[in-house]
Coordinates of C-alpha atoms in Angstrom, one line a residue:
M20 CA 87.2 158.0 25.0
S21 CA 90.7 155.8 24.5
A22 CA 93.4 155.7 26.8
T23 CA 96.9 154.6 26.6
Y24 CA 100.1 154.8 28.8
E25 CA 103.0 155.4 27.4
R26 CA 106.0 154.5 29.3
P27 CA 108.6 156.5 30.1
A28 CA 111.9 156.5 27.9
A29 CA 115.2 155.7 29.4
D30 CA 115.7 159.6 30.4
G31 CA 112.4 160.2 32.1
S32 CA 110.7 162.1 29.1
R33 CA 107.7 160.9 27.4
L34 CA 108.0 158.8 24.5
D35 CA 105.5 160.8 22.6
A36 CA 107.0 164.6 24.0
A37 CA 110.0 164.7 21.7
P38 CA 109.1 166.0 18.5
V39 CA 105.9 167.6 19.8
L40 CA 103.1 167.9 17.1
E41 CA 104.4 165.2 16.0
P42 CA 102.7 160.9 16.0
E43 CA 104.7 159.6 18.9
R44 CA 106.9 156.4 17.8
P45 CA 107.5 153.1 20.3
G46 CA 110.9 153.2 21.3
P47 CA 113.4 151.1 21.5
E48 CA 112.7 149.6 25.0
R49 CA 109.5 147.8 24.9
P50 CA 108.3 146.1 28.7
G51 CA 107.5 142.6 28.8
P52 CA 105.1 141.2 30.2
D53 CA 106.2 141.2 34.2
D54 CA 107.2 145.2 33.9
P55 CA 105.2 146.8 36.1
R56 CA 104.6 149.1 32.6
H57 CA 103.8 146.8 31.1
D58 CA 100.0 147.9 30.3
G59 CA 99.2 145.0 28.8
P60 CA 99.9 142.2 25.7
E61 CA 101.2 143.8 22.2
S62 CA 102.5 141.8 19.3
A63 CA 106.4 142.5 18.8
G64 CA 106.7 145.9 16.8
S65 CA 103.0 147.6 17.4
A66 CA 102.3 150.6 18.6
P67 CA 101.5 151.2 22.2
S68 CA 98.3 149.3 23.6
R69 CA 94.5 151.2 23.4
A70 CA 92.2 150.6 26.1
A71 CA 89.1 152.5 26.6
L72 CA 89.4 154.3 30.1
G73 CA 93.1 152.2 30.7
A74 CA 91.0 148.9 30.1
E75 CA 93.5 146.3 28.6
P76 CA 93.6 144.8 24.8
D77 CA 91.2 141.7 25.1
E78 CA 93.4 140.1 21.9
T79 CA 96.5 140.3 20.5
P80 CA 98.3 139.1 17.7
A81 CA 100.7 136.3 18.7
G82 CA 102.9 133.5 17.3
R83 CA 105.3 133.7 13.8
A84 CA 103.1 131.9 11.7
G85 CA 100.7 134.8 11.9
H86 CA 98.2 132.6 14.1
R87 CA 96.2 134.6 16.9
R88 CA 95.3 133.3 19.9
R89 CA 92.9 134.2 22.3
E90 CA 94.8 136.1 25.7
P91 CA 92.1 135.5 28.8
R92 CA 90.1 138.5 29.5
R93 CA 91.1 140.8 32.1
M94 CA 88.6 143.3 34.1
P95 CA 89.0 146.4 33.5
R96 CA 89.8 148.6 37.1
W97 CA 88.3 151.7 35.7
P98 CA 84.6 150.6 36.6
L99 CA 85.9 150.3 40.5
L100 CA 87.4 153.3 40.4
F101 CA 84.5 154.5 39.1
V102 CA 82.5 153.3 41.9
G103 CA 84.8 154.2 44.9
Y104 CA 84.8 157.8 43.2
L105 CA 81.4 158.0 43.6
A106 CA 81.7 156.3 47.4
L107 CA 83.8 159.2 48.2
A108 CA 81.0 161.5 46.8
A109 CA 78.4 160.2 49.1
L110 CA 80.9 160.4 51.5
L111 CA 81.2 164.1 51.0
L112 CA 77.5 164.9 50.6
R113 CA 76.0 162.9 53.1
S114 CA 74.1 165.4 54.5
L115 CA 72.4 165.8 51.4
W116 CA 70.8 162.0 51.7
Q117 CA 69.0 162.5 55.7
D118 CA 66.2 163.3 52.7
P119 CA 67.3 163.9 49.1
D120 CA 64.4 165.4 47.7
G121 CA 64.0 168.1 50.4
R122 CA 67.5 169.7 51.4
G123 CA 70.4 170.7 49.6
Y124 CA 73.4 173.5 48.8
G125 CA 73.5 176.3 48.5
V126 CA 69.9 177.1 48.7
S127 CA 68.7 180.0 46.0
D128 CA 71.0 178.5 43.1
A129 CA 70.1 174.3 44.5
T130 CA 66.3 176.2 44.2
L131 CA 66.7 177.0 40.2
F132 CA 68.9 174.1 39.4
S133 CA 65.9 171.7 40.6
W134 CA 63.1 174.3 38.8
Y135 CA 65.0 173.3 35.9
M136 CA 65.1 169.3 36.8
G137 CA 60.8 169.9 36.6
W138 CA 60.5 172.4 33.9
V139 CA 63.2 171.1 31.1
P140 CA 61.3 167.7 30.9
H141 CA 57.5 169.2 31.8
A142 CA 58.5 171.2 28.8
L143 CA 59.5 168.4 26.2
G144 CA 56.9 166.4 27.8
H145 CA 54.0 168.5 26.4
G146 CA 55.1 169.9 23.1
M147 CA 56.5 172.9 24.9
N148 CA 59.4 175.0 24.0
P149 CA 62.0 174.3 26.8
F150 CA 64.6 177.1 26.1
V151 CA 61.9 180.1 25.9
T152 CA 58.7 180.2 28.7
D153 CA 56.6 182.7 30.1
A154 CA 56.0 180.1 33.3
I155 CA 58.1 182.5 35.5
N156 CA 58.3 186.0 35.6
F157 CA 54.9 185.9 34.3
P158 CA 53.9 187.8 32.3
D159 CA 57.1 189.0 30.0
G160 CA 59.1 185.8 30.4
V161 CA 62.0 184.0 30.1
N162 CA 64.8 183.1 27.8
I163 CA 66.2 180.3 30.3
L164 CA 69.6 180.0 28.1
W165 CA 70.5 182.8 29.8
S166 CA 70.9 180.9 32.5
T167 CA 72.4 177.4 33.0
P168 CA 69.3 175.0 32.4
V169 CA 71.6 172.0 32.2
V170 CA 69.1 171.3 29.7
L171 CA 70.9 167.9 28.4
L172 CA 71.5 167.0 32.3
A173 CA 68.0 167.4 33.0
V174 CA 66.6 165.5 29.9
L175 CA 69.3 162.8 31.4
V176 CA 67.7 161.8 35.0
T177 CA 63.9 162.7 34.1
P178 CA 62.9 159.1 35.8
I179 CA 64.7 160.5 38.7
T180 CA 62.5 163.8 38.6
L181 CA 59.4 161.9 37.8
L182 CA 60.2 159.2 40.3
A183 CA 61.0 161.1 43.3
G184 CA 61.1 164.9 42.7
P185 CA 63.3 167.3 41.4
V186 CA 65.7 168.3 44.7
A187 CA 66.1 164.6 44.4
A188 CA 67.6 164.3 41.1
F189 CA 69.6 167.6 41.3
N190 CA 71.4 165.7 44.4
T191 CA 72.2 162.8 42.3
L192 CA 73.0 164.8 39.6
L193 CA 75.8 166.8 41.9
A194 CA 77.1 163.3 43.4
L195 CA 77.8 162.0 39.7
A196 CA 79.2 165.1 38.4
L197 CA 82.0 164.5 41.0
A198 CA 82.8 161.0 39.9
V199 CA 82.3 161.0 36.5
S200 CA 84.9 164.6 36.4
A201 CA 87.0 162.8 38.1
I202 CA 86.8 159.6 36.1
A203 CA 87.2 161.7 32.9
M204 CA 90.7 163.0 34.1
Y205 CA 91.7 159.7 35.4
G206 CA 90.5 158.6 31.5
A207 CA 92.8 161.7 30.0
A208 CA 95.5 161.0 32.2
R209 CA 96.5 157.5 31.3
R210 CA 97.0 158.5 27.9
F211 CA 100.5 159.4 29.7
V212 CA 100.6 157.0 32.9
A213 CA 99.6 154.2 34.9
F214 CA 96.4 153.3 36.6
W215 CA 97.1 154.3 39.9
P216 CA 99.3 158.0 39.1
A217 CA 95.8 158.4 36.4
A218 CA 94.4 157.7 39.7
V219 CA 95.4 160.1 42.1
A220 CA 95.0 163.0 38.7
G221 CA 90.9 161.9 38.8
L222 CA 90.8 162.1 42.8
L223 CA 92.1 165.8 42.6
Y224 CA 90.6 166.9 39.7
G225 CA 87.3 165.4 40.8
F226 CA 87.7 166.9 44.3
S227 CA 89.3 170.0 43.9
P228 CA 88.8 173.2 46.2
Y229 CA 87.0 174.3 42.7
M230 CA 84.7 171.1 42.4
I231 CA 83.8 171.4 46.2
G232 CA 83.6 174.9 46.1
A233 CA 81.0 174.9 43.0
S234 CA 78.5 171.8 44.3
F235 CA 76.9 174.5 46.2
G236 CA 74.5 175.2 43.5
H237 CA 76.6 175.4 40.2
L238 CA 75.7 171.9 38.7
H239 CA 77.1 173.6 35.1
L240 CA 80.5 173.8 36.7
T241 CA 80.7 170.8 38.9
F242 CA 79.6 168.5 35.9
A243 CA 83.3 168.9 34.3
P244 CA 84.1 166.2 32.2
F245 CA 84.9 168.3 29.3
P246 CA 88.3 169.5 30.1
P247 CA 89.9 166.2 30.2
L248 CA 87.9 165.0 27.0
L249 CA 88.6 168.0 25.0
L250 CA 92.8 167.1 26.2
V251 CA 92.3 163.5 24.8
L252 CA 90.7 164.3 21.8
L253 CA 93.5 167.1 20.7
H254 CA 96.1 164.4 21.7
D255 CA 95.0 161.9 19.2
L256 CA 94.8 165.0 16.8
L257 CA 98.0 165.9 17.4
T258 CA 99.5 162.9 17.0
G259 CA 98.0 161.0 15.0
R260 CA 96.5 158.8 16.6
R261 CA 92.6 159.4 15.0
A262 CA 91.6 160.8 11.7
P263 CA 91.6 164.4 11.8
R264 CA 87.4 164.1 10.5
R265 CA 86.9 161.7 13.0
T266 CA 87.9 163.9 16.1
G267 CA 86.7 167.1 14.6
V268 CA 83.2 165.0 14.7
L269 CA 84.2 163.7 18.5
L270 CA 84.6 167.0 19.3
G271 CA 81.7 168.7 17.4
L272 CA 79.3 165.9 19.8
A273 CA 82.1 166.9 22.9
V274 CA 81.0 170.7 22.1
A275 CA 77.0 170.2 21.4
A276 CA 76.8 168.3 24.9
Q277 CA 78.3 170.6 27.4
M278 CA 76.5 173.6 25.9
L279 CA 73.6 172.2 27.0
I280 CA 75.4 171.6 30.1
G281 CA 77.0 175.2 30.3
E282 CA 78.8 177.4 28.1
E283 CA 81.5 178.4 30.1
L284 CA 83.4 175.6 30.6
V285 CA 83.3 175.6 26.9
A286 CA 84.5 178.9 26.4
T287 CA 87.0 178.6 29.2
S288 CA 88.1 175.3 27.6
A289 CA 88.8 177.0 24.3
L290 CA 90.8 180.1 25.7
V291 CA 93.2 177.2 27.7
G292 CA 93.4 175.4 24.5
A293 CA 94.2 177.9 22.8
L294 CA 97.0 178.4 25.1
G295 CA 98.2 175.1 25.1
L296 CA 98.6 175.4 21.1
L297 CA 100.6 178.4 21.0
I298 CA 102.9 177.2 24.0
L299 CA 102.9 173.5 21.9
A300 CA 104.0 175.7 18.5
A301 CA 106.3 177.8 20.2
R302 CA 108.5 174.6 21.0
A303 CA 108.1 172.9 17.2
P304 CA 107.4 175.7 14.7
S305 CA 108.5 173.2 12.2
A306 CA 105.6 171.0 13.1
V307 CA 103.1 173.6 12.4
P308 CA 102.4 173.6 9.6
A309 CA 101.4 170.0 9.1
A310 CA 99.7 170.2 12.3
V311 CA 97.8 173.5 11.5
G312 CA 96.1 171.6 8.5
S313 CA 95.2 168.9 10.7
L314 CA 93.5 171.2 13.1
A315 CA 91.9 173.2 10.7
R316 CA 90.2 170.2 9.5
A317 CA 89.0 169.0 12.7
L318 CA 88.1 172.0 13.4
G319 CA 86.1 172.5 10.8
W320 CA 84.0 168.9 11.1
C321 CA 83.9 170.2 15.0
A322 CA 82.0 173.7 13.9
L323 CA 80.1 171.3 11.0
V324 CA 78.5 168.5 13.5
A325 CA 78.1 171.8 16.4
G326 CA 76.0 173.6 14.4
V327 CA 74.1 171.6 13.6
L328 CA 73.2 170.1 17.2
L329 CA 72.7 174.1 18.8
A330 CA 71.1 174.9 16.1
W331 CA 68.2 175.7 17.6
P332 CA 69.4 176.4 21.0
L333 CA 71.5 179.2 19.4
A334 CA 68.7 180.3 17.5
V335 CA 66.6 181.4 20.1
Q336 CA 69.3 182.1 22.8
L337 CA 70.6 185.1 20.0
A338 CA 67.5 186.3 18.4
G339 CA 65.0 184.9 20.3
P340 CA 62.9 186.6 23.3
Q341 CA 64.5 188.5 26.6
R342 CA 68.2 188.3 25.3
V343 CA 70.5 190.1 27.2
D344 CA 73.6 192.1 26.0
G345 CA 76.7 192.2 27.4
A346 CA 78.2 190.6 30.7
I347 CA 76.4 187.7 32.5
Q348 CA 78.2 189.1 35.6
P349 CA 80.1 191.9 37.5
H350 CA 83.8 192.3 37.0
D351 CA 86.3 192.6 39.1
V352 CA 84.5 190.7 42.3
A353 CA 85.1 186.4 41.2
V354 CA 88.5 186.3 40.6
S355 CA 91.9 185.3 42.2
D356 CA 92.9 187.1 44.9
L357 CA 97.6 186.7 45.1
F358 CA 96.9 184.9 48.7
T359 CA 93.9 182.8 47.2
F360 CA 97.0 180.2 46.0
A361 CA 97.9 180.0 49.5
I362 CA 95.6 180.5 51.9
P363 CA 92.8 177.9 52.8
T364 CA 89.2 179.4 52.9
T365 CA 85.8 178.4 55.4
M366 CA 85.7 176.3 52.4
Q367 CA 89.0 173.5 54.0
W368 CA 88.9 171.7 57.2
L369 CA 92.5 173.1 57.4
A370 CA 91.4 176.3 58.2
P371 CA 93.6 178.7 61.1
D372 CA 91.7 181.0 62.2
R373 CA 94.6 183.6 61.3
A374 CA 94.5 182.2 57.5
L375 CA 90.7 183.1 57.5
A376 CA 91.4 186.3 59.4
H377 CA 93.1 187.6 55.6
S378 CA 91.1 184.7 53.4
L379 CA 87.5 186.0 54.7
R380 CA 88.4 189.4 53.1
F381 CA 88.8 188.2 49.6
T382 CA 86.2 189.1 47.7
G383 CA 83.5 187.5 46.1
S384 CA 81.7 184.2 47.3
P385 CA 84.0 181.9 49.5
V386 CA 82.2 178.8 46.8
E387 CA 84.3 180.9 44.2
V388 CA 87.5 181.2 45.7
S389 CA 88.4 178.1 44.3
A390 CA 92.4 178.3 43.5
Y391 CA 93.5 177.4 46.4
F392 CA 96.3 175.0 46.6
G393 CA 98.1 175.1 49.8
V394 CA 101.8 175.7 50.3
P395 CA 102.9 172.4 50.4
L396 CA 101.6 171.8 46.9
L397 CA 102.7 174.4 45.3
A398 CA 106.4 173.7 46.1
L399 CA 106.4 170.1 45.0
L400 CA 104.6 171.7 41.9
A401 CA 106.9 174.2 41.7
V402 CA 109.9 171.1 42.0
L403 CA 108.5 168.8 39.2
A404 CA 108.4 172.0 37.4
V405 CA 112.5 171.6 37.4
R406 CA 113.3 167.9 38.1
L407 CA 110.2 166.7 35.0
R408 CA 111.7 169.7 33.0
R409 CA 112.9 167.3 30.3
D410 CA 109.4 165.8 30.2
G411 CA 107.6 167.1 27.3
L412 CA 104.2 167.1 29.0
V413 CA 106.0 169.0 31.6
R414 CA 107.2 171.6 29.9
V415 CA 104.0 172.6 28.4
L416 CA 101.9 172.2 31.5
T417 CA 105.1 174.6 33.4
P418 CA 103.6 178.1 31.4
L419 CA 100.8 176.9 30.5
F420 CA 100.2 176.3 34.7
V421 CA 101.9 180.1 35.4
L422 CA 99.0 181.5 32.6
V423 CA 96.1 180.4 33.2
A424 CA 96.6 181.1 36.8
V425 CA 97.5 184.8 36.1
L426 CA 95.0 185.3 34.1
S427 CA 92.6 183.7 37.2
L428 CA 93.7 186.9 38.8
G429 CA 91.0 188.8 37.1
G430 CA 91.5 192.3 35.4
R431 CA 92.9 194.2 38.0
L432 CA 95.1 192.5 40.8
H433 CA 93.7 191.9 43.9
V434 CA 96.1 191.7 47.6
D435 CA 94.9 190.6 50.5
G436 CA 91.4 192.0 49.5
R437 CA 92.7 195.0 48.2
I438 CA 92.2 196.0 44.9
T439 CA 94.7 197.3 43.6
G440 CA 95.7 199.3 40.1
V441 CA 97.9 196.8 38.5
W442 CA 95.9 195.9 35.2
L443 CA 96.1 192.0 34.3
P444 CA 95.4 190.5 30.8
W445 CA 92.6 189.2 32.1
A446 CA 91.1 192.9 31.2
L447 CA 91.2 192.0 28.3
V448 CA 89.5 189.2 28.0
E449 CA 86.2 190.7 30.1
Q450 CA 86.1 192.7 26.8
L451 CA 85.6 189.1 24.7
P452 CA 81.9 188.3 23.8
L453 CA 81.1 185.1 25.6
I454 CA 83.9 184.5 27.6
G455 CA 84.1 188.0 29.0
S456 CA 81.3 186.8 30.6
A457 CA 83.0 184.4 32.6
L458 CA 84.1 184.3 36.3
A459 CA 88.0 184.8 36.0
S460 CA 88.2 182.2 39.4
R461 CA 86.7 179.7 38.2
L462 CA 90.2 179.1 35.8
S463 CA 91.4 177.0 38.9
L464 CA 89.5 174.8 37.0
Y465 CA 92.4 174.4 34.4
L466 CA 95.1 174.8 37.4
T467 CA 94.2 171.7 39.0
L468 CA 94.0 169.6 36.2
F469 CA 97.7 170.2 35.2
A470 CA 98.7 169.9 38.6
G471 CA 97.0 166.5 38.4
L472 CA 98.9 165.7 35.7
A473 CA 101.9 166.8 36.8
L474 CA 101.4 164.5 40.0
A475 CA 101.1 161.5 38.3
I476 CA 103.6 161.7 35.5
W477 CA 106.3 161.9 39.3
L478 CA 104.3 159.3 41.1
D479 CA 104.8 157.2 38.0
Q480 CA 108.5 157.8 37.1
H481 CA 108.7 156.0 40.4
R482 CA 106.6 152.6 39.8
S483 CA 110.2 150.9 39.1
R484 CA 112.0 152.4 42.0
P485 CA 112.9 150.2 45.4
W486 CA 109.2 149.8 47.9
R487 CA 110.4 152.0 50.5
R488 CA 111.5 154.6 47.7
Q489 CA 107.7 154.3 46.7
A490 CA 105.8 154.6 50.1
A491 CA 108.0 157.7 51.2
V492 CA 107.0 159.3 47.2
A493 CA 103.1 158.0 48.1
L494 CA 103.0 159.3 52.0
L495 CA 104.4 162.8 50.7
T496 CA 101.9 162.7 47.7
A497 CA 99.2 162.2 50.5
A498 CA 100.5 165.3 52.6
V499 CA 100.2 167.3 50.3
L500 CA 96.7 167.0 49.3
V501 CA 95.6 166.5 53.1
P502 CA 95.2 170.7 53.0
L503 CA 92.4 170.6 50.5
V504 CA 90.2 168.4 52.5
P505 CA 87.2 169.9 52.4
A506 CA 85.3 171.0 55.5
P507 CA 82.4 169.6 56.3
M508 CA 79.2 170.5 54.1
R509 CA 76.4 170.7 55.4
A510 CA 73.0 171.0 53.4
E511 CA 70.1 173.2 54.3
P512 CA 66.1 172.5 53.5
L513 CA 64.2 172.7 50.6
R514 CA 60.7 171.9 51.7
S515 CA 57.6 173.2 50.0
P516 CA 54.4 173.1 51.8
E517 CA 51.7 170.1 51.9
F518 CA 49.5 172.2 49.8
F519 CA 52.0 172.5 46.9
T520 CA 52.7 168.3 47.0
T521 CA 48.8 166.7 47.5
A522 CA 45.9 167.3 45.7
A523 CA 44.7 170.0 47.5
V524 CA 47.3 171.8 44.4
E525 CA 44.4 170.6 42.2
V526 CA 41.9 174.0 43.4
I527 CA 44.0 176.1 41.0
P528 CA 43.0 175.6 37.3
R529 CA 45.9 174.6 35.3
G530 CA 46.9 177.9 33.2
S531 CA 46.5 179.9 36.2
T532 CA 48.3 183.0 37.3
V533 CA 49.2 182.9 40.7
L534 CA 51.1 185.7 42.2
V535 CA 53.2 184.2 45.1
A536 CA 54.7 185.2 49.1
P537 CA 57.9 185.3 49.7
Y538 CA 57.6 187.0 46.2
P539 CA 60.1 185.0 44.3
R540 CA 63.5 186.9 43.7
P541 CA 67.5 185.8 44.5
D542 CA 68.1 185.0 47.2
V543 CA 64.2 184.0 48.4
P544 CA 63.4 181.8 45.4
D545 CA 61.1 178.8 47.0
A546 CA 57.8 179.9 45.1
M547 CA 59.6 179.0 42.3
L548 CA 60.3 175.1 44.0
W549 CA 56.9 175.5 44.9
Q550 CA 55.8 175.7 41.3
A551 CA 57.5 173.0 39.9
R552 CA 56.6 170.5 42.8
A553 CA 52.9 170.8 41.8
G554 CA 53.6 170.0 38.2
F555 CA 53.9 173.8 36.8
R556 CA 49.9 174.3 36.6
F557 CA 50.3 178.2 37.6
D558 CA 52.1 180.7 35.8
L559 CA 54.4 182.5 38.7
P560 CA 55.3 186.8 38.5
G561 CA 58.9 187.6 39.5
C562 CA 61.4 184.1 39.5
Y563 CA 65.6 184.1 40.1
C564 CA 66.6 184.2 36.7
T565 CA 68.6 185.9 34.1
V566 CA 66.7 188.6 32.1
P567 CA 67.5 192.0 30.4
G568 CA 67.0 194.9 32.9
P569 CA 65.3 198.0 31.8
N570 CA 69.0 198.9 29.8
G571 CA 69.1 195.1 28.2
G572 CA 71.9 194.5 31.0
A573 CA 71.6 191.3 32.6
Q574 CA 70.0 190.7 36.1
F575 CA 68.9 188.4 38.0
H576 CA 64.5 189.3 38.5
G577 CA 61.6 190.7 37.4
D578 CA 61.3 194.7 36.6
P579 CA 60.2 196.3 39.9
S580 CA 56.9 197.4 40.3
P581 CA 55.4 199.2 43.0
L582 CA 53.0 196.0 43.9
T583 CA 56.7 193.6 43.8
T584 CA 58.1 196.8 46.1
A585 CA 55.3 196.5 48.4
L586 CA 55.2 192.6 48.6
L587 CA 58.8 193.1 49.6
R588 CA 59.4 195.5 52.3
V589 CA 56.5 193.9 54.1
E590 CA 58.3 190.6 54.1
E591 CA 61.5 192.1 55.0
G592 CA 59.6 194.6 57.9
S593 CA 60.6 197.9 56.9
L594 CA 56.7 198.5 55.8
T595 CA 53.3 197.7 58.0
A596 CA 50.7 196.2 55.5
A597 CA 48.7 199.6 56.7
Q598 CA 51.7 201.8 55.3
A599 CA 52.3 199.7 51.9
L600 CA 48.7 200.0 51.2
A601 CA 48.7 203.2 50.9
L602 CA 51.8 203.1 48.1
P603 CA 50.8 205.1 44.8
G604 CA 50.9 203.2 42.2
L605 CA 50.1 199.6 44.4
R606 CA 46.5 199.0 43.3
R607 CA 46.7 199.7 39.5
A608 CA 50.0 197.4 39.4
Y609 CA 47.9 194.7 40.9
E610 CA 45.1 195.3 38.8
D611 CA 47.5 195.2 35.9
L612 CA 49.0 191.8 36.8
S613 CA 45.2 190.9 37.2
P614 CA 46.3 187.6 38.8
D615 CA 44.0 184.3 39.1
A616 CA 45.2 183.8 42.5
V617 CA 46.7 184.8 45.2
I618 CA 49.3 182.7 47.7
V619 CA 51.2 183.8 50.5
G620 CA 53.2 180.7 52.2
P621 CA 55.8 180.3 55.2
A622 CA 57.2 183.2 55.2
H623 CA 58.9 186.4 57.4
N624 CA 56.2 188.8 58.7
R625 CA 53.4 186.5 57.4
A626 CA 50.6 188.0 59.2
E627 CA 51.8 191.2 57.4
L628 CA 51.8 190.0 54.2
V629 CA 48.1 187.8 55.0
E630 CA 46.7 191.6 55.9
L631 CA 48.7 193.4 52.8
V632 CA 46.8 190.5 50.2
T633 CA 43.8 190.7 51.9
G634 CA 43.6 194.8 51.5
L635 CA 44.6 194.5 47.7
T636 CA 41.7 191.6 47.3
G637 CA 38.7 193.2 49.5
R638 CA 38.6 189.2 50.4
L639 CA 39.6 186.7 53.2
P640 CA 42.0 184.0 52.5
V641 CA 41.4 180.3 52.3
E642 CA 43.4 178.5 54.7
K643 CA 45.5 175.8 53.5
P644 CA 47.5 173.2 54.5
G645 CA 50.9 173.6 54.9
G646 CA 50.4 177.8 56.5
V647 CA 49.5 178.6 52.6
A648 CA 46.4 181.3 53.0
L649 CA 45.0 181.3 49.0
W650 CA 42.3 183.8 47.6
G651 CA 41.1 183.2 44.4
E652 CA 40.0 185.6 41.9
T653 CA 38.6 183.1 39.2
F654 CA 37.6 180.0 41.0
R655 CA 36.0 179.5 43.7
A656 CA 39.2 178.8 47.0

C-alpha cells in the first residue's frame, strides 16, 4: 500500500478533490524542504511523493544537468507508530496476559474461535478438508464456512497454536487485529494528510467502540484493515495513480484474503463503497463515462483473481453439505438505536448511571451497540462538515456518513429501546443475498472511518498555524475523544481439565466418538475447547456452530434429541437423573448414537449427570485427572 500526503491548496481544499474522479494535478505552490507540509524531497514539477505507509522517498532526481544524487535515508515512522498501537492494544487487553492460553473475552465466542485456531492447521496438516467436518456436530457434521472460521488468520498463527495453544493464538490475533486495523487506517489517511493527523485517524478507527465491542469474541470483525485498503485502491483507481488492471488484481487479492477472514466486511464494504461512488458520480457527472470504464476493467480483474483464489471455498460453501439458507442472524435486533450515537453503554469508561438507564434498554448485546460517538465528537463533526465544506473529500464524507448512519438504524427505527413502526432503508437491504445476513449496527465501523478522516483533515489544516492554535486544537481533539475511552475489559477463564491436556487422554483411541457433558452448545461450548486441546483425537456430538435447521434456516446447535434434552435438563437442574432416565426415547437415542466413550467433565449438577450416564451405560465411570468421569465402551478406560 502506498500512502501520499497531498498538500492542501490555499483555500483549504484538497488538491485532488477538484475535479473528482480525475487524476490530481500538482498545485502551483510547492512547499520547500523546511515547510512543515513537505513530505520528502521532490524534483521540480514532479507529482506528489509516493511512499509506503508514509515513508519518505529514498532517492530523488536533483540538479539541472540530469545527474542524480542520493538523499540521506530517513527511517520511516510508521513501524514505530505500529509498535505504539500494538502497545496500546496490549494495555487494553492486559487481563489476558496473566494466562494467555487460559483466559478470553466473550467466553463462548472466544472458545469457538480458539477451536478454529486448532482445527484449521490440524485439518490441513492431516490432509483433511478444513471447511467440512464431522469432528463436531457428529454425525451430521458442519460446513464451517457458514460460521466465521477466519481460515487465513488460523493458518498464519499456526506456530503460536502449536507452541502456546489455541487460546493463546486467538488472543495474540486479537491484539494484532486492533493494531493492524489502526495502522491500515493510518496508511489510508496518509493519502490526504500528514503523519500526526493520520495517526489520530488510525487511533480513532483502530480503538473505536466498534473495535472494543468486537474484541469480545468477534475476531472476524475486529481484524478490519480491509475498509481502509479498499479506500486506498479506489482512490488509486479514480485518480489514475495505478493502472486499472494492477488495481483490480490488488483488489482481488484483498477480497480473497478478507473472504477467508470474514465475509461480512466484504459485503458491507462493497455496499458503502458503492454509495460513495454514487455520491462522487453525482458531484462530477461529466467524469462518469471515463471512470466507469476504469472501474469496470478493475472490477473485472478483481473478479477474476478473487474467483480463482476462492473457487474451492465458495464451491464448498454454496454447493457443499450442511448448506444454510436465508439470513444467519435475526433481523431488527442488532441495530443502532437513535440514542446510540450520543448515549454511552457499559462498554465505556465514562458511563453515568442516568445514561446506562437508557442504553441498557437498547436491543441486542452491548458489544453490538457500537455506534457511540458522544455529544462532543458529534458536535465537532457537525461543525467540521460546515467549515470544511470546500474540501472535496469532506463533501463526499458528509453525505456518506449520514447515509450509513441511517442504514445502521436497521429496518425499523428504534428509539430508547422501543421498536417503532417507522420503516427504514435497511429493510430493503435485509432482503438481498449475502449482505442480508449482515448486522446493521456493525456499519458503525465505517462511521468511525469517516470521522477519523474528517478529524485528520481538520488537524492537518492547523499544522502551519501558530503553536498556541495547534495546542488548542490538540486539546480539543483529545477532549472530544475522551468519552470513547473503553471501560476496563475483564477476561474470564477458558480452562480445560488436566485429562485433555496430558497424555492421560491417549486412553481414548484416535477416531473415537465421545459424548461429552456439559453437552456443547452456544452458551456452554467448553467441550469443543477440550477436544481441540486433545488434538482432535475424538469426534464430538453437539456444537456451537452454524448448521441448517429442520427448514434449512440457520441454527447454532445440532438437532435436538431425547438424549440431548436429558443431558441439558439435568445439567440445568430442571430434571433429576432418575426423571431423565424415564424419558421416552432416551435409550433408543443413546443406542443410535452409540458413542465409543462418554465423558462428564466439570459441570453444573455434575453428580446428577454422572448418575444419568451411569444409568444409560450400566457401568460405573473411571475418574480421571481434572474432574473427568470416563465411561469406555470399546476400549479399556
